[in-house]
Coordinates of C-alpha atoms and ligand atoms in Angstrom, one line a residue:
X1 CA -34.8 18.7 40.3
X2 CA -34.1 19.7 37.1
X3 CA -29.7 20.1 36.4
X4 CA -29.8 21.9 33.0
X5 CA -32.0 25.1 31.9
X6 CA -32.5 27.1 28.8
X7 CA -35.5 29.4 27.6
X8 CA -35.7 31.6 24.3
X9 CA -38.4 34.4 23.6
X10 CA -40.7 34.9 20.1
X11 CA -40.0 37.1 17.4
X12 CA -41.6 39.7 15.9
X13 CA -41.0 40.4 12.4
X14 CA -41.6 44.4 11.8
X15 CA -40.9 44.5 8.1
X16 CA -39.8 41.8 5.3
X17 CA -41.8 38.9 5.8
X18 CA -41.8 36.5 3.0
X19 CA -39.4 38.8 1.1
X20 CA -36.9 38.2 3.1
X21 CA -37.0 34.4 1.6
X22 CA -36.2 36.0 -2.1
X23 CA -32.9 37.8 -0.3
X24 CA -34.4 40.5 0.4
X25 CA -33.9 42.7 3.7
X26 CA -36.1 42.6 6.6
X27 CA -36.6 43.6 10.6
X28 CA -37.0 41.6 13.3
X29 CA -37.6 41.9 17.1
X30 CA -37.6 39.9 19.6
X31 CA -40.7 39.3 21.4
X32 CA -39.6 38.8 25.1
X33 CA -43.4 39.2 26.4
X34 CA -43.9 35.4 25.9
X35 CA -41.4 32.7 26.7
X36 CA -40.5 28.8 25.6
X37 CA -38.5 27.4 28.7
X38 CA -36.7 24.0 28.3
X39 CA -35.6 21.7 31.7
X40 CA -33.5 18.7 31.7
X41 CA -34.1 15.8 34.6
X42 CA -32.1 13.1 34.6
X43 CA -34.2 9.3 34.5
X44 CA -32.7 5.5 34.1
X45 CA -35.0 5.2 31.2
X46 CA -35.3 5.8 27.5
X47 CA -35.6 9.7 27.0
X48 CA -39.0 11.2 27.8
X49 CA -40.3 14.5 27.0
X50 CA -43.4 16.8 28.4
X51 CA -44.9 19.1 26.1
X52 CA -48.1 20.3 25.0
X53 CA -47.9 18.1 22.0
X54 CA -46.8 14.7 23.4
X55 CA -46.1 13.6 27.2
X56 CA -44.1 10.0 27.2
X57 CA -41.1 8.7 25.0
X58 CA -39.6 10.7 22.5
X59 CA -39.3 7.7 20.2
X60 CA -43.3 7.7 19.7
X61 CA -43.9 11.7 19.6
X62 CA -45.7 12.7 16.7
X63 CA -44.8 14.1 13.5
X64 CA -44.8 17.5 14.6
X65 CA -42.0 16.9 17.0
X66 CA -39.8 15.4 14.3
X67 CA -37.8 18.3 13.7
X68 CA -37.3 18.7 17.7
X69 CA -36.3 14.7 17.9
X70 CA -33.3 15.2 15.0
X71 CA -32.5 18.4 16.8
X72 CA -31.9 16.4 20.3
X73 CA -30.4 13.4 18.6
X74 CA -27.5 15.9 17.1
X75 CA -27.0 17.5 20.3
X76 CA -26.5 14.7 22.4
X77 CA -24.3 13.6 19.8
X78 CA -22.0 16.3 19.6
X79 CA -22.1 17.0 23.4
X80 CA -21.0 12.8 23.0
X81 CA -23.4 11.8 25.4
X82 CA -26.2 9.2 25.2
X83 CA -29.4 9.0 23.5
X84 CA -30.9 7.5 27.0
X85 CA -31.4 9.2 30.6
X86 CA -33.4 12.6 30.6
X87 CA -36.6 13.8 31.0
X88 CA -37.4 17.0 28.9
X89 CA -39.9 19.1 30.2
X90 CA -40.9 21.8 27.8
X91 CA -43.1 24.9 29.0
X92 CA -44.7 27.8 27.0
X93 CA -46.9 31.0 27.0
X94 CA -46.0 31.8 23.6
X95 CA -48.3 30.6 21.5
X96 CA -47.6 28.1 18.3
X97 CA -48.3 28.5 14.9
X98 CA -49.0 32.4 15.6
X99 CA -45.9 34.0 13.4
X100 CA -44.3 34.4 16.5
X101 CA -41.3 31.7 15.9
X102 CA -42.2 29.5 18.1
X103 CA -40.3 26.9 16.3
X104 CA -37.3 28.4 16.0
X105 CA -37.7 29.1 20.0
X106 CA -38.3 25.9 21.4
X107 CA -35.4 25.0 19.3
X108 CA -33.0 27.2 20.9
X109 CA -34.4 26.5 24.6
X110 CA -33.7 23.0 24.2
X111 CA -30.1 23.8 22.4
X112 CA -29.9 25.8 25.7
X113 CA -30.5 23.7 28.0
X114 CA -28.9 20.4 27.2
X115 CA -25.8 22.3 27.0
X116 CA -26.1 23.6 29.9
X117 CA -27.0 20.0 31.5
X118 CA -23.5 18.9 30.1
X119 CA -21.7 22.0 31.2
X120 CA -20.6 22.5 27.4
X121 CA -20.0 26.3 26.5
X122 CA -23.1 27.6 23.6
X123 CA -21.3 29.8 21.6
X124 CA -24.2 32.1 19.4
X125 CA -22.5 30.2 16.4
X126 CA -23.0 26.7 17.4
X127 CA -26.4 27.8 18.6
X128 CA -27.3 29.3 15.4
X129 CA -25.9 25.9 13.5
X130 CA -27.9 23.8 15.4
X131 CA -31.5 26.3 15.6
X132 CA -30.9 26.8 11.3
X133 CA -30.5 22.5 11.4
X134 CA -34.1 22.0 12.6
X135 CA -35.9 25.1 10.9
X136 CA -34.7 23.1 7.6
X137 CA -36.4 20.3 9.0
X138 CA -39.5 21.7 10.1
X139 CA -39.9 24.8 7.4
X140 CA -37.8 23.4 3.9
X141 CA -36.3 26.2 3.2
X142 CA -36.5 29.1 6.0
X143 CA -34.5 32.2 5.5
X144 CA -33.0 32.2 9.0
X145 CA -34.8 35.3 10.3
X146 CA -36.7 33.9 13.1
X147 CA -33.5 31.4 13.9
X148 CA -31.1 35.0 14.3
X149 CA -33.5 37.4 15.9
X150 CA -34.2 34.3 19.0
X151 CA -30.5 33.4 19.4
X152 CA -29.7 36.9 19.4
X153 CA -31.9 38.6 21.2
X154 CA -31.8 41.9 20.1
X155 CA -33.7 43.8 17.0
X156 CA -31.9 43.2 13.5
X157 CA -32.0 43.7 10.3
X158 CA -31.4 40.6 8.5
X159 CA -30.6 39.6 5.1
X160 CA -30.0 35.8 4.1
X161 CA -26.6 34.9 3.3
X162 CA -25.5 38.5 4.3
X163 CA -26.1 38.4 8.3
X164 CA -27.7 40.7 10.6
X165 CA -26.9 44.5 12.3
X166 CA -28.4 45.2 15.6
X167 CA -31.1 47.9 15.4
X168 CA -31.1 50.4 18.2
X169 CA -35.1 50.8 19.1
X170 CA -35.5 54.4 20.4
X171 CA -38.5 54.9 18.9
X172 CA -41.8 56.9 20.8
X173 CA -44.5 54.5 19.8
X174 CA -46.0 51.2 20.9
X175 CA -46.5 48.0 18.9
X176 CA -50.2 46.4 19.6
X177 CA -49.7 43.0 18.6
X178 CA -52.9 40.9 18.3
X179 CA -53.2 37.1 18.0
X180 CA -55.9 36.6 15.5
X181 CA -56.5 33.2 17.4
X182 CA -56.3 31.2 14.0
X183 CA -53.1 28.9 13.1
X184 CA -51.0 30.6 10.7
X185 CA -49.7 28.5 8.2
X186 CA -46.7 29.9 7.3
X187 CA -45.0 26.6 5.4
X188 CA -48.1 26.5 3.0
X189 CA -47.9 30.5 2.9
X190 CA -44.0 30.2 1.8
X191 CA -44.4 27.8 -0.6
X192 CA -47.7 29.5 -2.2
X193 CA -45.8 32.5 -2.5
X194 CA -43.0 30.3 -4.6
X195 CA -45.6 29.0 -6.9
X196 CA -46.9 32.6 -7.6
X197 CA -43.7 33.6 -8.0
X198 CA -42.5 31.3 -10.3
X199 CA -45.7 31.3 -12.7
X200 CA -46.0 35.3 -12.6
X201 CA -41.9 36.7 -11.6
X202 CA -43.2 39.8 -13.8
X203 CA -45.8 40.7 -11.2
X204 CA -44.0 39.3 -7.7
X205 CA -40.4 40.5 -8.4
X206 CA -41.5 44.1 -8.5
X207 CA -43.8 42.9 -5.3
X208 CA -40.7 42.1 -3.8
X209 CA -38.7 45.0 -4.6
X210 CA -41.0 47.4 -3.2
X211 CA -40.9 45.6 -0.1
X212 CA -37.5 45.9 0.2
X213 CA -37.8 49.5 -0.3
X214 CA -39.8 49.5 2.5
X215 CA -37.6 48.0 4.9
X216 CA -34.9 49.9 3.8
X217 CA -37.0 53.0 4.8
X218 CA -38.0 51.6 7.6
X219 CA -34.2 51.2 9.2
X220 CA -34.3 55.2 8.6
X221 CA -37.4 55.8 10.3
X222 CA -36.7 53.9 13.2
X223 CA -33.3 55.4 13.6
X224 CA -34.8 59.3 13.2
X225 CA -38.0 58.4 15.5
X226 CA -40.3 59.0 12.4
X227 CA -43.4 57.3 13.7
X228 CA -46.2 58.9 11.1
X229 CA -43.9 57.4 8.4
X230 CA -42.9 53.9 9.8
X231 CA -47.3 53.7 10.3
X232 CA -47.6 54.3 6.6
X233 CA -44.8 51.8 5.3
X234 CA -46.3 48.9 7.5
X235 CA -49.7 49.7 5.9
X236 CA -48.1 49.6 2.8
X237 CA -46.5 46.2 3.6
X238 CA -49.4 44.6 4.5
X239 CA -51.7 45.7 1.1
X240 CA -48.3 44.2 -0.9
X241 CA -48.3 41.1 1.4
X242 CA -52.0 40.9 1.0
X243 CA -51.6 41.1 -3.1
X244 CA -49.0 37.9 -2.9
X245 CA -52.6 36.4 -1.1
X246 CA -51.2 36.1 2.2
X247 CA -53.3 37.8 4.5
X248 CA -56.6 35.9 5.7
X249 CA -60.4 37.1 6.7
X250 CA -59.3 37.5 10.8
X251 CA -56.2 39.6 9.9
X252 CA -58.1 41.6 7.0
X253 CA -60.7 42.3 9.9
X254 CA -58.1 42.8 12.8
X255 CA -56.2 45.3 10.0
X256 CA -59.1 47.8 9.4
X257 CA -60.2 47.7 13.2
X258 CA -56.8 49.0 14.0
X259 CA -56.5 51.6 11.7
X260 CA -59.9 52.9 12.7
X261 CA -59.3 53.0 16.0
X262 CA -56.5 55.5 15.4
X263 CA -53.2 52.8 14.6
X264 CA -50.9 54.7 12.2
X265 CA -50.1 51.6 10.5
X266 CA -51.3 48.0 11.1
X267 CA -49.8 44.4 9.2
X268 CA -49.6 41.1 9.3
X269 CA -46.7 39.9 11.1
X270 CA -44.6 36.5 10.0
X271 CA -45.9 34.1 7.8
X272 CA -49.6 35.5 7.8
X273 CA -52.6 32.9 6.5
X274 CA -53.5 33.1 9.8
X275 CA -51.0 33.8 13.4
X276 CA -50.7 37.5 14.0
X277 CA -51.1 41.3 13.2
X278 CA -49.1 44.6 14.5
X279 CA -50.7 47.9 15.1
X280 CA -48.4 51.3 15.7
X281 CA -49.6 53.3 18.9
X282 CA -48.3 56.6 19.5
X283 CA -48.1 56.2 23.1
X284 CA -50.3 54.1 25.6
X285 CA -53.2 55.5 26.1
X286 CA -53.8 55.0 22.2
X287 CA -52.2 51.6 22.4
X288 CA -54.7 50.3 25.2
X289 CA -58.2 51.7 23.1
X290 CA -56.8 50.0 19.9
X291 CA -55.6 46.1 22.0
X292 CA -59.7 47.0 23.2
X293 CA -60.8 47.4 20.2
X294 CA -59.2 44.4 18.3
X295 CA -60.5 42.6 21.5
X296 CA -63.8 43.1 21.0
X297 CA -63.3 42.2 17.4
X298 CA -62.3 38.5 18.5
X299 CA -58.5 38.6 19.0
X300 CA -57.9 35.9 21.1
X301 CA -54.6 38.1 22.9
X302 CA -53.0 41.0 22.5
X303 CA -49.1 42.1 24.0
X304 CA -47.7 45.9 24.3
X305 CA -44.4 46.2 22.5
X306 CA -42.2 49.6 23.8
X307 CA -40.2 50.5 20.5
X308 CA -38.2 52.5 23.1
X309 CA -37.2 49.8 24.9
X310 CA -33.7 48.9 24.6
X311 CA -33.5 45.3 24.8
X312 CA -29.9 43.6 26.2
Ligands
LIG416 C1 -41.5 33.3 9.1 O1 -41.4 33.8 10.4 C2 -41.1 34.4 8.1 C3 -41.1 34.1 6.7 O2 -40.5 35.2 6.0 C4 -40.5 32.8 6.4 C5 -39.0 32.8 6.6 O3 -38.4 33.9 6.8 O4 -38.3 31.7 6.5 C6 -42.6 34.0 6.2

């Protein structure tokens, strides 16, 4: 039996994706439909982890897991135990490299759970130390978005080097959010956008600008329950996000399905090139046709997301 436990939803970033990088504001929710859940075992051997990437010792995991392995290391370190005795199992229905922060997830199940192995109170700030330690190593230079919204748990509105205020959702509208099925790439997305933006500022800067506009609007609308208008600024998002060439084919397709079928506003959601879009319902009757209809048009899942819910 397992004697330590952690788990950590997805994210979902509503507004300020990629602008968010250039200090901009943005809002995030947490996506509690899919889960990452992390148990600890206790062996004689060297440590061992289960996961979909690797099964054996975490010594010869693959580059992918690097940022994980430096993330344990440091843990057991300050928890002053061992690098030696447990078995990691890690287990997951949200899917990677979809936008939806997996990363920063599995990062703060593990967190979780080897401090609750060792019996070691997590306070959110040591949490969000060691979740922002391996997003540097796994994304250069991440804003901290995903890392806040996951350790958190609650909607926010983030800025980088400014913090986060919770966002009360009491809107009356769904969220479709569809998996495009396609890896989104948001490191190469993030660091395209740089190079646009550092051979052309005079045409990203206003980019960015606008966007923060938008997020600032949308704080407003989601506070007065102004749905029409919250539709329109996430269309609007996703044409500017699109013009900084991060959009893709699937989510261009996935996009105009949903506002077809009736969405009042559809984006890309996270680092785009791929990973996921959202699509604003008006209730669910709306919200079922339009998950059908991006079905049918190859998304490989879609999730219902209640903007009324308040999540605790
Ligand atoms: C990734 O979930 C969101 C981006 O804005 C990158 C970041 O915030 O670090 C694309």
């Amino acid at each position: 039996t397992d004697f330590g436990q952690g788990a950590a939803s997805g994210k979902i970033i509503l507004m300020g994706e990629h602008s968010v990088v250039y200090g901009k504001p943005a809002i995030a929710l947490p996506f509690n439909q899919a889960q990452i859940t992390s148990k600890i075992y206790k062996t004689d051997k060297e440590i061992t982890i289960d996961c979909i990437y690797h099964q054996g010792e975490l010594n010869t995991a693959p580059d992918n897991l690097y940022g994980i392995k430096q993330l344990i290391n440091i843990v057991l370190i300050y928890l002053k135990q061992p690098f030696f005795g447990i078995h990691i199992k890690i287990e997951s229905n949200l899917p990677s490299q979809r936008g939806l922060g997996s990363s920063a997830a599995v990062s703060i199940a593990v967190v979780r759970s080897l401090f609750d192995a060792f019996q070691v109170n997590l306070t959110q700030e040591t949490l969000n130390h060691f979740v922002e330690i391996a997003e540097q190593i796994h994304h250069v230079n991440p804003s901290g978005l995903d890392a806040t919204t996951i350790a958190f748990g609650k909607a926010v509105f983030y800025q980088k080097d400014i913090g986060k205020s919770v966002i009360p959702l009491r809107m009356d509208a769904i969220l479709v959010v569809a998996d495009t099925g396609v890896k989104g790439l948001t490191k190469e997305a993030v660091s395209d956008v740089k190079k646009l933006w550092k051979s052309n500022p005079n045409i990203i800067n206003p980019i960015m600008d606008r966007l923060e506009e938008l997020t600032n609007n949308v704080k407003v609308f989601l506070e007065n329950n102004e749905v029409v208008r919250l539709g329109l600024a996430m269309t609007e998002a996703h044409q500017l996000l699109r013009s900084i060439d991060v959009s893709d084919d699937k989510l261009e397709e996935l996009v105009d399905v949903a506002l077809k079928s009736g969405a009042l506003g559809a984006k890309l959601t996270g680092g785009g090139k791929g990973g996921c879009m959202i699509a604003l319902a008006t209730n669910m009757e709306q919200a079922i046709l339009i998950a059908d209809s991006l079905k049918q048009s190859g998304a490989a899942h879609t999730w219902f997301y209640d903007l009324k819910e308040i999540i605790t």
